[in-house]
PDB file of C-alpha atoms in Angstrom:
ATOM      1  CA  ILE N 279      71.902  87.911 106.559  1.00  0.00           C
ATOM      2  CA  ASN N 280      74.030  89.638 108.758  1.00  0.00           C
ATOM      3  CA  MET N 281      76.218  91.287 105.757  1.00  0.00           C
ATOM      4  CA  GLU N 282      73.058  92.454 104.254  1.00  0.00           C
ATOM      5  CA  SER N 283      72.313  94.258 107.736  1.00  0.00           C
ATOM      6  CA  LEU N 284      75.835  96.243 107.574  1.00  0.00           C
ATOM      7  CA  TYR N 285      74.673  97.505 104.006  1.00  0.00           C
ATOM      8  CA  GLU N 286      70.980  98.336 105.446  1.00  0.00           C
ATOM      9  CA  TYR N 287      72.656 100.540 108.078  1.00  0.00           C
ATOM     10  CA  GLY N 288      73.425 103.010 105.110  1.00  0.00           C
ATOM     11  CA  SER N 289      70.091 103.509 104.274  1.00  0.00           C
ATOM     12  CA  ARG N 290      68.461 103.206 107.770  1.00  0.00           C
ATOM     13  CA  VAL N 291      71.074 105.567 109.540  1.00  0.00           C
ATOM     14  CA  GLY N 292      74.112 106.380 107.551  1.00  0.00           C
ATOM     15  CA  PHE N 293      72.507 108.551 104.652  1.00  0.00           C
ATOM     16  CA  TRP N 294      70.564 110.573 106.682  1.00  0.00           C
ATOM     17  CA  ARG N 295      73.299 111.413 108.931  1.00  0.00           C
ATOM     18  CA  LEU N 296      75.171 112.388 105.801  1.00  0.00           C
ATOM     19  CA  HIS N 297      72.300 114.053 104.076  1.00  0.00           C
ATOM     20  CA  LYS N 298      71.639 116.271 107.445  1.00  0.00           C
ATOM     21  CA  LEU N 299      75.325 117.559 107.328  1.00  0.00           C
ATOM     22  CA  PHE N 300      75.137 118.229 103.407  1.00  0.00           C
ATOM     23  CA  GLN N 301      71.909 120.181 103.713  1.00  0.00           C
ATOM     24  CA  GLU N 302      72.975 122.332 106.382  1.00  0.00           C
ATOM     25  CA  LYS N 303      76.217 123.426 104.690  1.00  0.00           C
ATOM     26  CA  LYS N 304      74.534 123.683 101.460  1.00  0.00           C
ATOM     27  CA  ILE N 305      76.855 121.071  99.914  1.00  0.00           C
ATOM     28  CA  PRO N 306      75.526 119.696  96.356  1.00  0.00           C
ATOM     29  CA  ILE N 307      76.550 116.239  95.729  1.00  0.00           C
ATOM     30  CA  THR N 308      76.290 113.452  93.292  1.00  0.00           C
ATOM     31  CA  VAL N 309      74.907 110.275  94.695  1.00  0.00           C
ATOM     32  CA  PHE N 310      76.045 106.942  92.448  1.00  0.00           C
ATOM     33  CA  GLY N 311      73.048 104.874  92.694  1.00  0.00           C
ATOM     34  CA  VAL N 312      72.172 101.268  92.084  1.00  0.00           C
ATOM     35  CA  GLY N 313      69.145 100.990  90.455  1.00  0.00           C
ATOM     36  CA  MET N 314      67.952  97.943  92.375  1.00  0.00           C
ATOM     37  CA  ALA N 315      68.784  99.680  95.652  1.00  0.00           C
ATOM     38  CA  LEU N 316      67.111 102.994  94.784  1.00  0.00           C
ATOM     39  CA  GLU N 317      63.827 100.928  93.838  1.00  0.00           C
ATOM     40  CA  LYS N 318      64.029  99.756  97.433  1.00  0.00           C
ATOM     41  CA  ASN N 319      64.293 103.120  99.447  1.00  0.00           C
ATOM     42  CA  PRO N 320      61.731 105.346  98.300  1.00  0.00           C
ATOM     43  CA  GLU N 321      62.035 107.619 101.222  1.00  0.00           C
ATOM     44  CA  VAL N 322      65.754 108.117 100.467  1.00  0.00           C
ATOM     45  CA  CYS N 323      64.747 108.870  96.714  1.00  0.00           C
ATOM     46  CA  LYS N 324      62.491 111.347  98.033  1.00  0.00           C
ATOM     47  CA  ALA N 325      65.034 113.148  99.877  1.00  0.00           C
ATOM     48  CA  ILE N 326      67.491 112.956  97.114  1.00  0.00           C
ATOM     49  CA  ILE N 327      64.814 114.780  94.848  1.00  0.00           C
ATOM     50  CA  GLU N 328      63.946 117.488  97.553  1.00  0.00           C
ATOM     51  CA  ALA N 329      67.740 118.165  98.004  1.00  0.00           C
ATOM     52  CA  ASP N 330      68.350 118.229  94.226  1.00  0.00           C
ATOM     53  CA  TYR N 331      71.497 115.990  94.594  1.00  0.00           C
ATOM     54  CA  GLU N 332      72.820 114.748  91.042  1.00  0.00           C
ATOM     55  CA  VAL N 333      71.858 111.085  90.720  1.00  0.00           C
ATOM     56  CA  ALA N 334      74.532 109.345  88.365  1.00  0.00           C
ATOM     57  CA  SER N 335      74.016 105.739  87.476  1.00  0.00           C
ATOM     58  CA  HIS N 336      76.237 103.033  89.453  1.00  0.00           C
ATOM     59  CA  GLY N 337      74.585 100.307  87.541  1.00  0.00           C
ATOM     60  CA  TRP N 338      71.412  98.118  87.714  1.00  0.00           C
ATOM     61  CA  ARG N 339      73.029  95.849  90.427  1.00  0.00           C
ATOM     62  CA  TRP N 340      76.477  95.916  92.436  1.00  0.00           C
ATOM     63  CA  ILE N 341      77.935  93.011  90.530  1.00  0.00           C
ATOM     64  CA  ASP N 342      81.765  92.592  88.867  1.00  0.00           C
ATOM     65  CA  TYR N 343      81.112  92.916  85.052  1.00  0.00           C
ATOM     66  CA  GLN N 344      84.271  91.498  84.092  1.00  0.00           C
ATOM     67  CA  ASN N 345      83.087  88.280  83.006  1.00  0.00           C
ATOM     68  CA  ILE N 346      79.748  89.237  82.061  1.00  0.00           C
ATOM     69  CA  LYS N 347      78.209  89.356  78.613  1.00  0.00           C
ATOM     70  CA  LYS N 348      78.332  92.481  76.484  1.00  0.00           C
ATOM     71  CA  THR N 349      74.422  91.663  75.809  1.00  0.00           C
ATOM     72  CA  GLU N 350      73.815  91.344  79.538  1.00  0.00           C
ATOM     73  CA  GLU N 351      75.700  94.489  80.342  1.00  0.00           C
ATOM     74  CA  LYS N 352      73.507  96.311  77.847  1.00  0.00           C
ATOM     75  CA  LYS N 353      70.366  95.097  79.136  1.00  0.00           C
ATOM     76  CA  HIS N 354      71.465  96.063  82.702  1.00  0.00           C
ATOM     77  CA  MET N 355      72.528  99.585  81.694  1.00  0.00           C
ATOM     78  CA  LYS N 356      69.259 100.064  79.993  1.00  0.00           C
ATOM     79  CA  LEU N 357      67.299  98.738  83.229  1.00  0.00           C
ATOM     80  CA  ALA N 358      69.617 101.087  85.388  1.00  0.00           C
ATOM     81  CA  ILE N 359      68.549 104.253  83.031  1.00  0.00           C
ATOM     82  CA  GLU N 360      64.802 103.612  82.833  1.00  0.00           C
ATOM     83  CA  THR N 361      64.938 103.040  86.834  1.00  0.00           C
ATOM     84  CA  ILE N 362      66.539 106.340  87.747  1.00  0.00           C
ATOM     85  CA  LYS N 363      64.310 107.885  85.032  1.00  0.00           C
ATOM     86  CA  LYS N 364      61.187 106.449  86.365  1.00  0.00           C
ATOM     87  CA  ILE N 365      62.083 107.392  90.099  1.00  0.00           C
ATOM     88  CA  PHE N 366      63.550 110.922  89.673  1.00  0.00           C
ATOM     89  CA  GLY N 367      61.602 112.062  86.215  1.00  0.00           C
ATOM     90  CA  LYS N 368      65.179 112.218  84.091  1.00  0.00           C
ATOM     91  CA  ARG N 369      67.756 109.783  82.802  1.00  0.00           C
ATOM     92  CA  PRO N 370      70.982 110.166  84.724  1.00  0.00           C
ATOM     93  CA  LEU N 371      74.110 111.782  82.729  1.00  0.00           C
ATOM     94  CA  GLY N 372      76.769 109.903  84.835  1.00  0.00           C
ATOM     95  CA  TRP N 373      77.963 106.854  85.163  1.00  0.00           C
ATOM     96  CA  TYR N 374      80.037 104.636  87.226  1.00  0.00           C
ATOM     97  CA  THR N 375      80.478 101.051  87.513  1.00  0.00           C
ATOM     98  CA  GLY N 376      83.251 100.572  89.511  1.00  0.00           C
ATOM     99  CA  ARG N 377      83.783  97.123  88.418  1.00  0.00           C
ATOM    100  CA  THR N 378      83.754  97.210  84.841  1.00  0.00           C
ATOM    101  CA  SER N 379      84.362  95.046  82.010  1.00  0.00           C
ATOM    102  CA  GLU N 380      86.244  95.849  78.763  1.00  0.00           C
ATOM    103  CA  ASN N 381      82.788  96.773  77.035  1.00  0.00           C
ATOM    104  CA  THR N 382      81.377  99.056  79.928  1.00  0.00           C
ATOM    105  CA  ARG N 383      82.800 102.435  78.258  1.00  0.00           C
ATOM    106  CA  LYS N 384      82.111 101.641  74.715  1.00  0.00           C
ATOM    107  CA  LEU N 385      78.216 100.878  75.894  1.00  0.00           C
ATOM    108  CA  ILE N 386      78.416 104.061  77.854  1.00  0.00           C
ATOM    109  CA  ALA N 387      79.561 106.047  74.640  1.00  0.00           C
ATOM    110  CA  GLU N 388      77.005 104.091  72.084  1.00  0.00           C
ATOM    111  CA  ASN N 389      74.198 104.951  74.569  1.00  0.00           C
ATOM    112  CA  GLY N 390      74.480 108.667  73.534  1.00  0.00           C
ATOM    113  CA  GLY N 391      72.858 109.963  76.385  1.00  0.00           C
ATOM    114  CA  PHE N 392      75.676 110.474  78.971  1.00  0.00           C
ATOM    115  CA  LEU N 393      77.633 113.428  79.687  1.00  0.00           C
ATOM    116  CA  TYR N 394      80.618 111.562  81.352  1.00  0.00           C
ATOM    117  CA  ASP N 395      81.540 108.548  83.119  1.00  0.00           C
ATOM    118  CA  SER N 396      83.806 108.195  86.367  1.00  0.00           C
ATOM    119  CA  ASP N 397      85.188 104.761  85.648  1.00  0.00           C
ATOM    120  CA  ASP N 398      88.885 105.770  85.910  1.00  0.00           C
ATOM    121  CA  TYR N 399      91.305 107.169  88.476  1.00  0.00           C
ATOM    122  CA  SER N 400      94.218 108.328  86.462  1.00  0.00           C
ATOM    123  CA  ASP N 401      93.901 112.351  86.880  1.00  0.00           C
ATOM    124  CA  ASP N 402      93.254 115.097  89.000  1.00  0.00           C
ATOM    125  CA  LEU N 403      91.391 116.528  86.292  1.00  0.00           C
ATOM    126  CA  PRO N 404      88.367 115.750  83.766  1.00  0.00           C
ATOM    127  CA  PHE N 405      89.583 114.389  80.308  1.00  0.00           C
ATOM    128  CA  TRP N 406      88.405 113.528  76.740  1.00  0.00           C
ATOM    129  CA  SER N 407      88.651 109.655  76.219  1.00  0.00           C
ATOM    130  CA  LYS N 408      91.354 108.610  73.400  1.00  0.00           C
ATOM    131  CA  LEU N 409      89.298 105.483  72.584  1.00  0.00           C
ATOM    132  CA  GLU N 410      85.727 107.100  72.618  1.00  0.00           C
ATOM    133  CA  ASN N 411      85.700 110.172  70.451  1.00  0.00           C
ATOM    134  CA  ASN N 412      83.970 112.968  72.326  1.00  0.00           C
ATOM    135  CA  HIS N 413      83.444 111.043  75.459  1.00  0.00           C
ATOM    136  CA  LEU N 414      84.133 113.106  78.612  1.00  0.00           C
ATOM    137  CA  ILE N 415      85.707 111.368  81.910  1.00  0.00           C
ATOM    138  CA  VAL N 416      85.448 112.811  85.134  1.00  0.00           C
ATOM    139  CA  PRO N 417      87.955 110.700  87.393  1.00  0.00           C
ATOM    140  CA  TYR N 418      86.854 109.295  90.609  1.00  0.00           C
ATOM    141  CA  THR N 419      88.942 108.331  93.598  1.00  0.00           C
ATOM    142  CA  LEU N 420      89.950 105.175  95.399  1.00  0.00           C
ATOM    143  CA  ASP N 421      92.460 106.732  97.976  1.00  0.00           C
ATOM    144  CA  ALA N 422      90.534 109.798  99.519  1.00  0.00           C
ATOM    145  CA  ASN N 423      87.758 107.264  99.644  1.00  0.00           C
ATOM    146  CA  ASP N 424      86.044 105.933 102.908  1.00  0.00           C
ATOM    147  CA  MET N 425      86.166 102.415 101.386  1.00  0.00           C
ATOM    148  CA  ARG N 426      89.650 102.431 103.053  1.00  0.00           C
ATOM    149  CA  PHE N 427      88.089 101.901 106.368  1.00  0.00           C
ATOM    150  CA  ALA N 428      86.953  98.468 105.220  1.00  0.00           C
ATOM    151  CA  THR N 429      89.968  97.387 103.499  1.00  0.00           C
ATOM    152  CA  PRO N 430      93.342  95.807 104.784  1.00  0.00           C
ATOM    153  CA  GLN N 431      96.047  98.717 105.960  1.00  0.00           C
ATOM    154  CA  GLY N 432      93.415 101.244 105.432  1.00  0.00           C
ATOM    155  CA  PHE N 433      92.047 104.228 107.802  1.00  0.00           C
ATOM    156  CA  ASN N 434      90.874 102.809 111.329  1.00  0.00           C
ATOM    157  CA  SER N 435      90.296 106.068 112.706  1.00  0.00           C
ATOM    158  CA  ALA N 436      88.293 109.421 111.649  1.00  0.00           C
ATOM    159  CA  ASP N 437      91.579 111.432 112.562  1.00  0.00           C
ATOM    160  CA  GLN N 438      93.389 109.303 109.679  1.00  0.00           C
ATOM    161  CA  PHE N 439      90.714 110.022 107.080  1.00  0.00           C
ATOM    162  CA  TYR N 440      90.277 113.592 107.847  1.00  0.00           C
ATOM    163  CA  ASN N 441      94.140 114.023 107.950  1.00  0.00           C
ATOM    164  CA  TYR N 442      93.987 112.431 104.339  1.00  0.00           C
ATOM    165  CA  LEU N 443      91.447 114.143 102.864  1.00  0.00           C
ATOM    166  CA  LYS N 444      92.852 117.716 104.458  1.00  0.00           C
ATOM    167  CA  ASP N 445      96.196 117.070 102.944  1.00  0.00           C
ATOM    168  CA  THR N 446      94.736 116.094  99.675  1.00  0.00           C
ATOM    169  CA  PHE N 447      93.020 119.325  99.508  1.00  0.00           C
ATOM    170  CA  ASP N 448      95.795 121.666 100.691  1.00  0.00           C
ATOM    171  CA  ILE N 449      98.104 120.036  98.006  1.00  0.00           C
ATOM    172  CA  LEU N 450      95.458 120.631  95.362  1.00  0.00           C
ATOM    173  CA  TYR N 451      94.809 124.132  96.496  1.00  0.00           C
ATOM    174  CA  ASP N 452      98.165 125.134  96.354  1.00  0.00           C
ATOM    175  CA  GLU N 453      98.737 123.765  93.069  1.00  0.00           C
ATOM    176  CA  GLY N 454      95.640 125.557  92.107  1.00  0.00           C
ATOM    177  CA  THR N 455      97.473 128.790  91.938  1.00  0.00           C
ATOM    178  CA  GLU N 456      99.031 127.601  88.775  1.00  0.00           C
ATOM    179  CA  ASN N 457      96.713 125.254  87.007  1.00  0.00           C
ATOM    180  CA  PRO N 458      93.070 124.225  88.394  1.00  0.00           C
ATOM    181  CA  LYS N 459      92.760 120.934  90.205  1.00  0.00           C
ATOM    182  CA  MET N 460      89.846 118.808  90.889  1.00  0.00           C
ATOM    183  CA  MET N 461      89.387 116.785  94.266  1.00  0.00           C
ATOM    184  CA  SER N 462      86.926 113.840  94.548  1.00  0.00           C
ATOM    185  CA  ILE N 463      85.769 112.151  97.904  1.00  0.00           C
ATOM    186  CA  GLY N 464      84.286 108.619  97.758  1.00  0.00           C
ATOM    187  CA  MET N 465      81.736 108.353 100.219  1.00  0.00           C
ATOM    188  CA  HIS N 466      79.289 105.213 101.047  1.00  0.00           C
ATOM    189  CA  ALA N 467      76.631 105.583 103.538  1.00  0.00           C
ATOM    190  CA  ARG N 468      77.127 102.407 105.270  1.00  0.00           C
ATOM    191  CA  LEU N 469      80.680 102.988 105.704  1.00  0.00           C
ATOM    192  CA  LEU N 470      81.142 107.058 106.591  1.00  0.00           C
ATOM    193  CA  GLY N 471      77.784 107.130 108.135  1.00  0.00           C
ATOM    194  CA  ARG N 472      78.805 105.418 110.937  1.00  0.00           C
ATOM    195  CA  PRO N 473      79.401 108.193 113.848  1.00  0.00           C
ATOM    196  CA  GLY N 474      82.779 107.331 114.631  1.00  0.00           C
ATOM    197  CA  ARG N 475      83.672 107.752 110.779  1.00  0.00           C
ATOM    198  CA  PHE N 476      81.442 110.709 110.092  1.00  0.00           C
ATOM    199  CA  LYS N 477      83.335 113.221 112.235  1.00  0.00           C
ATOM    200  CA  ALA N 478      86.022 113.268 109.560  1.00  0.00           C
ATOM    201  CA  ILE N 479      83.545 114.426 106.845  1.00  0.00           C
ATOM    202  CA  LYS N 480      82.056 116.982 109.199  1.00  0.00           C
ATOM    203  CA  LYS N 481      85.399 118.269 110.130  1.00  0.00           C
ATOM    204  CA  PHE N 482      86.564 118.519 106.685  1.00  0.00           C
ATOM    205  CA  VAL N 483      83.350 120.029 105.289  1.00  0.00           C
ATOM    206  CA  GLU N 484      83.625 123.032 107.907  1.00  0.00           C
ATOM    207  CA  TYR N 485      87.445 123.242 107.190  1.00  0.00           C
ATOM    208  CA  ILE N 486      87.381 123.735 103.306  1.00  0.00           C
ATOM    209  CA  ILE N 487      84.094 126.162 103.481  1.00  0.00           C
ATOM    210  CA  GLU N 488      86.214 128.764 104.888  1.00  0.00           C
ATOM    211  CA  PHE N 489      88.377 129.047 101.997  1.00  0.00           C
ATOM    212  CA  GLU N 490      87.987 131.220  98.921  1.00  0.00           C
ATOM    213  CA  ASN N 491      88.423 130.419  95.335  1.00  0.00           C
ATOM    214  CA  ILE N 492      87.077 127.018  95.537  1.00  0.00           C
ATOM    215  CA  TRP N 493      83.967 125.456  93.892  1.00  0.00           C
ATOM    216  CA  ILE N 494      82.119 122.612  95.596  1.00  0.00           C
ATOM    217  CA  ALA N 495      80.240 120.946  92.767  1.00  0.00           C
ATOM    218  CA  ARG N 496      78.055 118.058  91.568  1.00  0.00           C
ATOM    219  CA  ARG N 497      79.889 115.922  88.924  1.00  0.00           C
ATOM    220  CA  ASP N 498      77.353 117.028  86.375  1.00  0.00           C
ATOM    221  CA  SER N 499      78.005 120.603  86.884  1.00  0.00           C
ATOM    222  CA  ILE N 500      81.817 119.774  86.732  1.00  0.00           C
ATOM    223  CA  ALA N 501      81.319 117.847  83.317  1.00  0.00           C
ATOM    224  CA  HIS N 502      79.372 121.018  81.812  1.00  0.00           C
ATOM    225  CA  HIS N 503      82.044 123.402  82.850  1.00  0.00           C
ATOM    226  CA  TRP N 504      84.702 121.091  81.240  1.00  0.00           C
ATOM    227  CA  ILE N 505      82.989 121.154  77.990  1.00  0.00           C
ATOM    228  CA  LYS N 506      82.725 124.454  78.004  1.00  0.00           C
ATOM    229  CA  VAL N 507      86.173 125.430  78.756  1.00  0.00           C
ATOM    230  CA  SER N 508      87.841 122.605  76.857  1.00  0.00           C
ATOM    231  CA  LYS N 509      86.260 122.806  73.461  1.00  0.00           C
TER     232      LYS N 509
END
């Protein structure tokens, strides 16, 4: 029960702290939404709609699908899609399971309604899957990710997270003079929404908005752009 309350901090407090910052600074974001969690948080969903954030599906439940039968995973995928469509009026165009099975990407591609998935950490740019024809992957990140506040040898202060984000941005920005680069930041309302950690993302946003020639975008916008320029 106490562990559940740690997660509940995200919906009660953390989301709203992050949301306020993104609205004030006009930062478009992609929300990886777990279907069951979205159903239980109508006020958060209302704020997401009003802010015009992208909602990419994060599955029906936050479980490990490695040993889940393909039929069950397909059923959960359908539930997740239907839930987002019911709440937000349109189906998700992006997908991120996080803990995938060997069937996940095939199910996403077979569904036919997804623009991209983000179950990959292997590049700084989107790319086309070699296994599934014409399926776009917009990679995610586990290093520039607040989850490292909850892992051994991870971040233990806002300064550490901010410095890592800033160093990542600076390198990619410099490399961008020759080739485009994409930076992802993983954020969880229950983690980064805590006051002592929130300072890192607030400071980072204030840093990057002073730069020219950068594009802060939702993942579906990145996917649409990549489709346009790479085909």
